[in-house]
mmCIF file of C-alpha atoms in Angstrom:
data_model
loop_
_atom_site.group_PDB
_atom_site.id
_atom_site.type_symbol
_atom_site.label_atom_id
_atom_site.label_comp_id
_atom_site.label_asym_id
_atom_site.label_seq_id
_atom_site.Cartn_x
_atom_site.Cartn_y
_atom_site.Cartn_z
ATOM 1 C CA MET A 5 -25.616 -12.645 40.842
ATOM 2 C CA PRO A 6 -27.189 -14.841 42.152
ATOM 3 C CA GLN A 7 -25.212 -18.059 41.790
ATOM 4 C CA ASP A 8 -27.791 -19.631 39.908
ATOM 5 C CA ALA A 9 -28.610 -16.725 37.385
ATOM 6 C CA VAL A 10 -27.932 -17.573 33.525
ATOM 7 C CA PRO A 11 -26.517 -14.480 31.611
ATOM 8 C CA GLY A 12 -28.443 -13.565 29.174
ATOM 9 C CA PRO A 13 -27.672 -13.023 25.396
ATOM 10 C CA PRO A 14 -25.138 -11.087 24.260
ATOM 11 C CA GLY A 15 -26.097 -7.641 22.995
ATOM 12 C CA PRO A 16 -25.073 -6.912 19.642
ATOM 13 C CA PRO A 17 -21.382 -6.291 18.404
ATOM 14 C CA ASP A 18 -19.649 -2.776 19.899
ATOM 15 C CA PRO A 19 -18.978 -0.866 15.822
ATOM 16 C CA VAL A 20 -15.794 0.320 17.927
ATOM 17 C CA THR A 21 -14.772 -3.079 18.423
ATOM 18 C CA ARG A 22 -16.182 -5.152 14.631
ATOM 19 C CA ASP A 23 -16.103 -2.731 12.420
ATOM 20 C CA ARG A 24 -12.308 -1.082 12.746
ATOM 21 C CA GLY A 25 -10.496 -2.919 10.436
ATOM 22 C CA VAL A 26 -12.902 -1.905 7.429
ATOM 23 C CA LEU A 27 -12.636 1.168 8.878
ATOM 24 C CA LEU A 28 -8.820 1.310 8.659
ATOM 25 C CA GLY A 29 -9.025 -0.735 5.355
ATOM 26 C CA LEU A 30 -11.189 1.377 3.397
ATOM 27 C CA SER A 31 -9.266 4.533 5.123
ATOM 28 C CA TYR A 32 -5.923 3.235 3.850
ATOM 29 C CA ARG A 33 -6.813 2.642 0.248
ATOM 30 C CA LEU A 34 -8.084 6.028 -0.188
ATOM 31 C CA LEU A 35 -4.969 7.803 1.238
ATOM 32 C CA GLY A 36 -2.034 5.258 1.139
ATOM 33 C CA SER A 37 -0.521 5.604 4.564
ATOM 34 C CA LEU A 38 -1.544 3.713 7.806
ATOM 35 C CA ALA A 39 -0.856 6.661 10.288
ATOM 36 C CA ASP A 40 -3.891 8.566 8.877
ATOM 37 C CA ALA A 41 -6.223 5.904 8.232
ATOM 38 C CA GLU A 42 -5.567 5.412 11.719
ATOM 39 C CA ASP A 43 -6.327 9.167 12.291
ATOM 40 C CA VAL A 44 -9.863 8.827 10.497
ATOM 41 C CA VAL A 45 -10.832 5.771 11.966
ATOM 42 C CA GLN A 46 -10.518 8.214 15.492
ATOM 43 C CA GLU A 47 -12.235 10.799 13.902
ATOM 44 C CA THR A 48 -15.294 8.549 12.788
ATOM 45 C CA TYR A 49 -15.565 7.519 15.634
ATOM 46 C CA LEU A 50 -15.273 10.502 17.592
ATOM 47 C CA ARG A 51 -18.036 11.554 15.904
ATOM 48 C CA TRP A 52 -20.580 8.723 16.323
ATOM 49 C CA HIS A 53 -19.368 9.075 20.018
ATOM 50 C CA ARG A 54 -20.937 12.416 20.024
ATOM 51 C CA LEU A 55 -24.125 11.516 18.910
ATOM 52 C CA SER A 56 -26.794 11.703 21.348
ATOM 53 C CA ASP A 57 -28.397 8.214 22.566
ATOM 54 C CA GLY A 58 -31.313 9.503 20.098
ATOM 55 C CA GLU A 59 -29.024 10.121 17.168
ATOM 56 C CA ARG A 60 -27.393 6.540 17.849
ATOM 57 C CA ASP A 61 -30.284 4.561 17.701
ATOM 58 C CA ALA A 62 -32.070 6.186 14.944
ATOM 59 C CA VAL A 63 -29.107 4.957 12.992
ATOM 60 C CA VAL A 64 -30.700 1.367 10.976
ATOM 61 C CA ASN A 65 -26.694 0.287 9.670
ATOM 62 C CA PRO A 66 -24.187 2.139 12.278
ATOM 63 C CA ARG A 67 -22.103 -0.113 9.694
ATOM 64 C CA ALA A 68 -22.752 1.961 6.229
ATOM 65 C CA TRP A 69 -23.125 5.049 8.547
ATOM 66 C CA LEU A 70 -19.230 4.412 9.649
ATOM 67 C CA ILE A 71 -18.768 3.906 5.886
ATOM 68 C CA ARG A 72 -20.036 6.890 5.038
ATOM 69 C CA THR A 73 -18.840 9.092 7.776
ATOM 70 C CA ALA A 74 -14.915 7.685 7.419
ATOM 71 C CA SER A 75 -15.000 8.674 4.021
ATOM 72 C CA ARG A 76 -16.588 12.347 4.079
ATOM 73 C CA ILE A 77 -13.075 12.820 6.259
ATOM 74 C CA GLY A 78 -11.338 10.493 4.538
ATOM 75 C CA LEU A 79 -12.032 13.026 0.989
ATOM 76 C CA ASP A 80 -11.261 16.484 3.150
ATOM 77 C CA MET A 81 -7.992 14.430 4.140
ATOM 78 C CA LEU A 82 -6.706 14.105 1.011
ATOM 79 C CA THR A 83 -7.362 17.566 -0.338
ATOM 80 C CA THR A 84 -4.736 18.747 2.248
ATOM 81 C CA ALA A 85 -2.559 15.078 1.798
ATOM 82 C CA ARG A 86 -1.581 16.320 -2.132
ATOM 83 C CA ALA A 87 -0.924 19.548 -0.587
ATOM 84 C CA ARG A 88 1.439 18.046 1.551
ATOM 85 C CA ARG A 89 3.207 15.652 -1.510
ATOM 86 C CA GLU A 90 3.672 18.290 -3.602
ATOM 87 C CA ARG A 91 6.632 19.871 -0.587
ATOM 88 C CA TYR A 92 7.039 16.061 -0.238
ATOM 89 C CA VAL A 93 11.178 15.591 -0.535
ATOM 90 C CA GLY A 94 11.641 12.855 -3.817
ATOM 91 C CA GLU A 95 9.056 9.971 -4.917
ATOM 92 C CA TRP A 96 6.130 9.314 -2.653
ATOM 93 C CA LEU A 97 4.673 6.313 -2.542
ATOM 94 C CA PRO A 98 2.452 4.006 -0.230
ATOM 95 C CA GLU A 99 2.926 3.413 3.302
ATOM 96 C CA PRO A 100 3.595 -0.837 2.893
ATOM 97 C CA LEU A 101 1.255 -2.905 4.083
ATOM 98 C CA PRO A 102 3.004 -5.866 6.294
ATOM 99 C CA ALA A 103 1.321 -9.347 6.380
ATOM 100 C CA THR A 104 -2.632 -8.010 7.596
ATOM 101 C CA GLY A 105 -6.094 -9.739 7.863
ATOM 102 C CA TRP A 106 -7.600 -7.500 5.525
ATOM 103 C CA SER A 107 -9.867 -9.597 3.158
ATOM 104 C CA SER A 108 -12.966 -9.727 1.123
ATOM 105 C CA ARG A 109 -14.621 -10.400 4.286
ATOM 106 C CA GLU A 110 -13.968 -6.151 5.247
ATOM 107 C CA ALA A 111 -16.702 -5.991 2.393
ATOM 108 C CA SER A 112 -20.045 -7.422 1.166
ATOM 109 C CA THR A 113 -19.927 -10.129 -1.526
ATOM 110 C CA VAL A 114 -19.123 -8.541 -5.138
ATOM 111 C CA VAL A 115 -21.397 -9.442 -7.295
ATOM 112 C CA ASP A 116 -20.136 -8.951 -10.480
ATOM 113 C CA PRO A 117 -16.082 -9.627 -11.000
ATOM 114 C CA ALA A 118 -15.907 -8.578 -14.253
ATOM 115 C CA ASP A 119 -16.427 -5.198 -13.295
ATOM 116 C CA ARG A 120 -15.077 -4.684 -10.005
ATOM 117 C CA VAL A 121 -11.363 -4.938 -8.903
ATOM 118 C CA SER A 122 -10.957 -8.327 -6.959
ATOM 119 C CA LEU A 123 -10.921 -7.101 -2.947
ATOM 120 C CA ASP A 124 -7.612 -9.022 -2.562
ATOM 121 C CA ASP A 125 -5.852 -7.061 -5.128
ATOM 122 C CA SER A 126 -7.474 -4.162 -3.950
ATOM 123 C CA VAL A 127 -4.265 -2.896 -1.265
ATOM 124 C CA SER A 128 -1.424 -3.905 -3.976
ATOM 125 C CA MET A 129 1.379 -1.593 -3.909
ATOM 126 C CA ALA A 130 0.518 -1.433 -8.018
ATOM 127 C CA LEU A 131 -3.632 0.130 -7.226
ATOM 128 C CA LEU A 132 -2.947 1.591 -4.472
ATOM 129 C CA VAL A 133 0.695 4.098 -6.608
ATOM 130 C CA VAL A 134 -2.378 4.506 -9.774
ATOM 131 C CA LEU A 135 -5.006 5.500 -7.033
ATOM 132 C CA GLN A 136 -3.094 8.632 -6.002
ATOM 133 C CA ALA A 137 -3.142 10.066 -10.001
ATOM 134 C CA MET A 138 -6.623 9.945 -9.352
ATOM 135 C CA THR A 139 -8.378 12.859 -8.457
ATOM 136 C CA PRO A 140 -9.702 12.727 -4.439
ATOM 137 C CA ALA A 141 -13.461 12.691 -6.052
ATOM 138 C CA GLU A 142 -12.420 9.779 -8.329
ATOM 139 C CA ARG A 143 -10.663 7.842 -5.553
ATOM 140 C CA VAL A 144 -13.700 7.601 -3.069
ATOM 141 C CA ALA A 145 -16.262 6.537 -6.116
ATOM 142 C CA PHE A 146 -14.090 4.022 -7.175
ATOM 143 C CA VAL A 147 -12.973 2.319 -3.496
ATOM 144 C CA LEU A 148 -17.166 2.316 -2.475
ATOM 145 C CA HIS A 149 -18.255 1.423 -5.802
ATOM 146 C CA ASP A 150 -16.356 -1.132 -6.654
ATOM 147 C CA VAL A 151 -14.936 -2.152 -3.037
ATOM 148 C CA PHE A 152 -17.920 -1.630 -0.426
ATOM 149 C CA ARG A 153 -20.847 -1.990 -3.070
ATOM 150 C CA PHE A 154 -21.845 0.884 -2.219
ATOM 151 C CA THR A 155 -24.413 2.288 -4.859
ATOM 152 C CA TYR A 156 -24.127 6.082 -7.414
ATOM 153 C CA PRO A 157 -26.915 7.877 -4.861
ATOM 154 C CA GLU A 158 -24.646 6.966 -2.081
ATOM 155 C CA ILE A 159 -21.981 7.749 -3.216
ATOM 156 C CA ALA A 160 -23.548 11.060 -4.462
ATOM 157 C CA GLY A 161 -24.015 11.739 -0.433
ATOM 158 C CA ILE A 162 -20.719 11.738 0.324
ATOM 159 C CA VAL A 163 -18.905 13.025 -2.679
ATOM 160 C CA GLY A 164 -21.572 16.424 -2.917
ATOM 161 C CA ARG A 165 -21.869 14.969 -6.987
ATOM 162 C CA THR A 166 -24.903 13.840 -8.641
ATOM 163 C CA PRO A 167 -25.249 9.748 -9.300
ATOM 164 C CA ALA A 168 -24.558 10.224 -12.855
ATOM 165 C CA ALA A 169 -21.202 12.152 -11.727
ATOM 166 C CA CYS A 170 -20.200 9.721 -9.544
ATOM 167 C CA ARG A 171 -20.817 6.802 -11.880
ATOM 168 C CA GLN A 172 -18.606 8.886 -14.611
ATOM 169 C CA LEU A 173 -16.570 9.147 -11.408
ATOM 170 C CA ALA A 174 -15.914 5.594 -10.480
ATOM 171 C CA SER A 175 -15.504 5.003 -14.803
ATOM 172 C CA SER A 176 -13.126 7.029 -15.791
ATOM 173 C CA ALA A 177 -11.549 5.822 -12.197
ATOM 174 C CA ARG A 178 -11.851 2.107 -13.307
ATOM 175 C CA ARG A 179 -10.688 3.242 -16.732
ATOM 176 C CA ARG A 180 -7.147 4.579 -15.533
ATOM 177 C CA VAL A 181 -6.983 0.953 -13.466
ATOM 178 C CA ARG A 182 -7.230 -0.911 -16.734
ATOM 179 C CA GLU A 183 -4.786 1.333 -18.931
ATOM 180 C CA GLN A 184 -1.965 0.434 -15.715
ATOM 181 C CA ARG A 185 -3.433 -2.998 -15.301
ATOM 182 C CA ARG A 186 -1.304 -5.788 -16.610
ATOM 183 C CA ALA A 187 -1.550 -9.240 -17.353
ATOM 184 C CA PRO A 188 -2.997 -11.270 -14.733
ATOM 185 C CA VAL A 189 -0.113 -13.368 -13.291
ATOM 186 C CA ARG A 190 -1.274 -16.048 -10.593
ATOM 187 C CA PRO A 191 0.486 -16.109 -7.236
ATOM 188 C CA ALA A 192 3.394 -18.617 -8.174
ATOM 189 C CA GLU A 193 4.155 -17.056 -10.718
ATOM 190 C CA HIS A 194 4.527 -14.059 -8.714
ATOM 191 C CA ALA A 195 6.275 -15.670 -6.074
ATOM 192 C CA ALA A 196 8.191 -17.278 -8.906
ATOM 193 C CA VAL A 197 9.744 -13.964 -9.407
ATOM 194 C CA VAL A 198 10.553 -12.288 -6.791
ATOM 195 C CA ARG A 199 12.919 -15.586 -5.858
ATOM 196 C CA ALA A 200 14.152 -15.173 -9.367
ATOM 197 C CA PHE A 201 14.842 -11.480 -7.992
ATOM 198 C CA ARG A 202 16.514 -12.254 -4.455
ATOM 199 C CA SER A 203 18.257 -14.740 -5.997
ATOM 200 C CA ALA A 204 20.162 -12.253 -8.383
ATOM 201 C CA TRP A 205 20.679 -9.830 -6.564
ATOM 202 C CA GLN A 206 21.541 -11.141 -3.664
ATOM 203 C CA THR A 207 24.610 -13.136 -6.016
ATOM 204 C CA GLY A 208 25.390 -10.282 -7.622
ATOM 205 C CA ASP A 209 25.045 -11.547 -11.055
ATOM 206 C CA LEU A 210 24.322 -8.633 -13.415
ATOM 207 C CA ALA A 211 23.207 -10.649 -16.295
ATOM 208 C CA ALA A 212 20.696 -12.626 -13.936
ATOM 209 C CA LEU A 213 19.629 -9.495 -12.711
ATOM 210 C CA VAL A 214 19.158 -8.021 -16.055
ATOM 211 C CA ASP A 215 17.309 -10.953 -17.704
ATOM 212 C CA VAL A 216 14.715 -11.285 -14.675
ATOM 213 C CA LEU A 217 13.952 -8.261 -15.280
ATOM 214 C CA ASP A 218 11.593 -6.154 -18.204
ATOM 215 C CA PRO A 219 13.295 -4.305 -20.402
ATOM 216 C CA ASP A 220 11.179 -1.513 -19.763
ATOM 217 C CA ALA A 221 11.005 -1.998 -16.277
ATOM 218 C CA THR A 222 11.044 1.002 -13.645
ATOM 219 C CA ALA A 223 12.251 1.513 -9.651
ATOM 220 C CA ILE A 224 11.146 4.609 -7.611
ATOM 221 C CA THR A 225 12.765 4.777 -4.397
ATOM 222 C CA ASP A 226 11.072 6.669 -1.153
ATOM 223 C CA SER A 227 12.845 8.060 1.581
ATOM 224 C CA GLY A 228 10.769 11.401 2.076
ATOM 225 C CA GLY A 229 14.295 13.228 2.553
ATOM 226 C CA LEU A 230 15.300 11.367 5.410
ATOM 227 C CA VAL A 231 17.581 8.882 4.122
ATOM 228 C CA SER A 232 19.097 8.031 1.243
ATOM 229 C CA ALA A 233 18.131 7.491 -2.461
ATOM 230 C CA SER A 234 17.498 8.096 -5.834
ATOM 231 C CA ALA A 235 15.770 11.292 -6.493
ATOM 232 C CA VAL A 236 13.956 10.283 -9.566
ATOM 233 C CA PRO A 237 12.620 7.035 -11.182
ATOM 234 C CA LEU A 238 15.293 4.949 -12.227
ATOM 235 C CA HIS A 239 13.798 3.257 -16.265
ATOM 236 C CA GLY A 240 15.556 0.003 -17.819
ATOM 237 C CA ALA A 241 16.471 -3.742 -16.358
ATOM 238 C CA GLN A 242 20.147 -2.124 -16.724
ATOM 239 C CA ALA A 243 19.955 1.071 -15.175
ATOM 240 C CA ILE A 244 17.780 -0.422 -12.475
ATOM 241 C CA ALA A 245 19.975 -3.005 -11.927
ATOM 242 C CA ASN A 246 23.374 -1.238 -11.706
ATOM 243 C CA PHE A 247 22.047 0.218 -9.135
ATOM 244 C CA LEU A 248 20.679 -2.377 -7.293
ATOM 245 C CA LEU A 249 24.416 -4.288 -7.265
ATOM 246 C CA GLY A 250 25.626 -0.352 -6.612
ATOM 247 C CA VAL A 251 23.611 -0.545 -3.219
ATOM 248 C CA TRP A 252 25.285 -4.221 -2.568
ATOM 249 C CA GLU A 253 28.147 -2.988 -2.591
ATOM 250 C CA ARG A 254 27.525 0.043 -0.557
ATOM 251 C CA GLN A 255 26.111 -2.094 1.732
ATOM 252 C CA PRO A 256 27.783 -5.936 2.404
ATOM 253 C CA ASP A 257 25.809 -6.536 6.086
ATOM 254 C CA LEU A 258 22.600 -6.519 3.880
ATOM 255 C CA LEU A 259 19.565 -8.304 4.709
ATOM 256 C CA VAL A 260 17.405 -9.667 2.216
ATOM 257 C CA ASP A 261 14.209 -11.896 2.870
ATOM 258 C CA GLU A 262 11.518 -12.853 0.868
ATOM 259 C CA THR A 263 7.873 -11.339 3.036
ATOM 260 C CA SER A 264 4.269 -10.569 2.333
ATOM 261 C CA VAL A 265 3.954 -6.383 1.171
ATOM 262 C CA ASN A 266 0.343 -5.436 0.260
ATOM 263 C CA GLY A 267 -1.090 -9.346 0.302
ATOM 264 C CA GLU A 268 1.758 -9.784 -2.607
ATOM 265 C CA PRO A 269 5.401 -11.704 -2.363
ATOM 266 C CA GLY A 270 7.985 -8.910 -1.432
ATOM 267 C CA LEU A 271 11.175 -8.339 -0.170
ATOM 268 C CA VAL A 272 12.367 -7.134 3.403
ATOM 269 C CA ALA A 273 16.153 -5.686 3.712
ATOM 270 C CA THR A 274 17.700 -5.347 7.312
ATOM 271 C CA ASP A 275 20.369 -4.745 8.926
ATOM 272 C CA ARG A 276 22.491 -6.921 10.611
ATOM 273 C CA LEU A 277 20.452 -6.525 14.345
ATOM 274 C CA GLY A 278 17.458 -7.159 12.079
ATOM 275 C CA ARG A 279 16.491 -3.675 11.645
ATOM 276 C CA THR A 280 13.892 -2.377 8.061
ATOM 277 C CA LEU A 281 15.467 -0.374 6.133
ATOM 278 C CA ALA A 282 13.217 -1.023 3.108
ATOM 279 C CA VAL A 283 10.559 -2.784 1.771
ATOM 280 C CA LEU A 284 10.766 -3.555 -1.997
ATOM 281 C CA ALA A 285 7.287 -4.068 -3.867
ATOM 282 C CA LEU A 286 7.289 -5.744 -7.255
ATOM 283 C CA ALA A 287 4.880 -6.122 -10.198
ATOM 284 C CA ALA A 288 5.264 -9.693 -12.219
ATOM 285 C CA THR A 289 5.019 -9.701 -16.204
ATOM 286 C CA GLY A 290 2.745 -12.335 -17.999
ATOM 287 C CA THR A 291 6.763 -12.879 -19.355
ATOM 288 C CA GLY A 292 7.899 -13.607 -15.776
ATOM 289 C CA ARG A 293 10.103 -10.618 -15.186
ATOM 290 C CA VAL A 294 10.004 -7.608 -13.074
ATOM 291 C CA GLY A 295 7.796 -5.074 -14.425
ATOM 292 C CA HIS A 296 7.455 -2.501 -12.128
ATOM 293 C CA LEU A 297 9.939 -2.107 -8.041
ATOM 294 C CA TRP A 298 8.413 0.265 -5.639
ATOM 295 C CA VAL A 299 11.071 0.817 -2.552
ATOM 296 C CA VAL A 300 9.659 2.481 0.752
ATOM 297 C CA ARG A 301 13.266 3.765 2.565
ATOM 298 C CA ASN A 302 11.256 6.659 4.898
ATOM 299 C CA PRO A 303 11.760 4.640 7.944
ATOM 300 C CA ARG A 304 8.371 6.710 8.558
ATOM 301 C CA LYS A 305 6.992 4.392 6.544
ATOM 302 C CA LEU A 306 8.177 1.407 8.438
ATOM 303 C CA ALA A 307 6.816 1.630 12.128
ATOM 304 C CA ARG A 308 5.076 -1.290 11.872
ATOM 305 C CA TRP A 309 7.767 -3.524 9.741
ATOM 306 C CA ARG A 310 8.475 -6.006 13.417
ATOM 307 C CA HIS A 311 12.613 -6.445 13.133
ATOM 308 C CA VAL A 312 14.455 -9.661 11.044
ATOM 309 C CA PRO A 313 15.243 -11.977 13.106
ATOM 310 C CA ALA A 314 19.653 -11.719 11.878
ATOM 311 C CA GLY A 315 21.365 -14.110 9.317
ATOM 312 C CA ARG A 316 18.306 -14.400 6.997
ATOM 313 C CA GLY A 317 18.853 -13.760 3.176
ATOM 314 C CA ARG A 318 22.388 -13.042 4.086
ATOM 315 C CA TRP A 319 24.508 -11.889 1.189
ATOM 316 C CA PRO A 320 26.198 -15.167 0.162
ATOM 317 C CA THR A 321 29.972 -13.095 -0.525
ATOM 318 C CA PRO A 322 30.003 -9.488 0.594
ATOM 319 C CA ARG A 323 32.091 -7.792 -1.422
ATOM 320 C CA PRO A 324 34.559 -4.652 0.874
ATOM 321 C CA ALA A 325 32.105 -1.547 1.953
ATOM 322 C CA GLY A 326 33.471 0.607 -0.819
ATOM 323 C CA ASP A 327 33.300 4.112 0.981
ATOM 324 C CA GLY A 328 31.824 3.098 3.457
ATOM 325 C CA GLY A 329 28.059 3.777 2.736
ATOM 326 C CA VAL A 330 25.191 3.029 5.532
ATOM 327 C CA GLY A 331 21.959 2.030 4.588
ATOM 328 C CA VAL A 332 20.303 0.998 1.176
ATOM 329 C CA ALA A 333 22.352 4.076 -0.178
ATOM 330 C CA ALA A 334 22.249 5.936 -2.842
ATOM 331 C CA VAL A 335 23.764 4.766 -6.066
ATOM 332 C CA ALA A 336 24.265 6.003 -9.550
ATOM 333 C CA PRO A 337 23.444 3.739 -12.740
ATOM 334 C CA ARG A 338 26.910 3.022 -14.714
ATOM 335 C CA PRO A 339 27.966 5.983 -16.311
ATOM 336 C CA SER A 340 25.347 7.885 -15.013
ATOM 337 C CA PRO A 341 26.019 10.163 -12.522
ATOM 338 C CA ALA A 342 25.174 9.612 -8.811
ATOM 339 C CA PRO A 343 21.765 10.906 -8.283
ATOM 340 C CA THR A 344 21.167 13.120 -5.631
ATOM 341 C CA GLY A 345 20.820 11.508 -2.360
ATOM 342 C CA VAL A 346 17.969 12.749 -1.052
#
């Protein structure tokens, strides 16, 4: 370029870089797996680049095209994912999401907040668990309409249903979300509940731990059969508290730190070397207690969690290792027999 030449204005943003976060966010919400979401995004861009120059030039809205294509791929993957999860060992939970830049900027401004789930809540563990119980068509219709503001005619072209049927799918999904949603809890209150839970757990105070858990609380552990975990969900404050204190007894060097899990206050458990052993997502109730506890132990779902410096969050008074359990081991709620390690 000649020395006195003036560069022209930059060209339009490359949709590959501009919309990658949007497509990852969409696919993660649909599939509950970052690995699967990345596969969807990769396949979406392969299809984009397979278009001829003329076909790409004819696309009026590249972002909408990419979202539609990713949604179709995600819908196909949901069908096979359901079959895989039927063979999954133990309970299946969505892959926990570390602190991320995903936010309401991913999608257009929501014009009717009363009729839509908030974008910030749309990656919460609580909502993702509800989404996993929906049919693939319900999930796609709900995410595209309530999060990404697609119209029902647009969704119809993706899921192969009529617009009226898509409206019904989204309405059914929305009803499921409302049925599972508890009273809203302010972020500061949620953080206070997580802090109280961590304090009670790490001090080994059974009474305090039972008190911070809702009497009807549930706890689910996901190991994928690769490490030890409870093979069945735990119900009730006493059973969960006994389980957690059993973990504490078997892993005296466990370190627990507060962190962001799917955009909400949560906990990460590591060993002395900083290796992540578990990520805990918690749902707080309006009464200042933990209503749901989701513990992800499957190492394949923890690959994106960075090592935490050892020495933070250490138990104040480590107890003997007992029978030498390794990791966040499965320990029975007393006096029931120990759940099967998986």
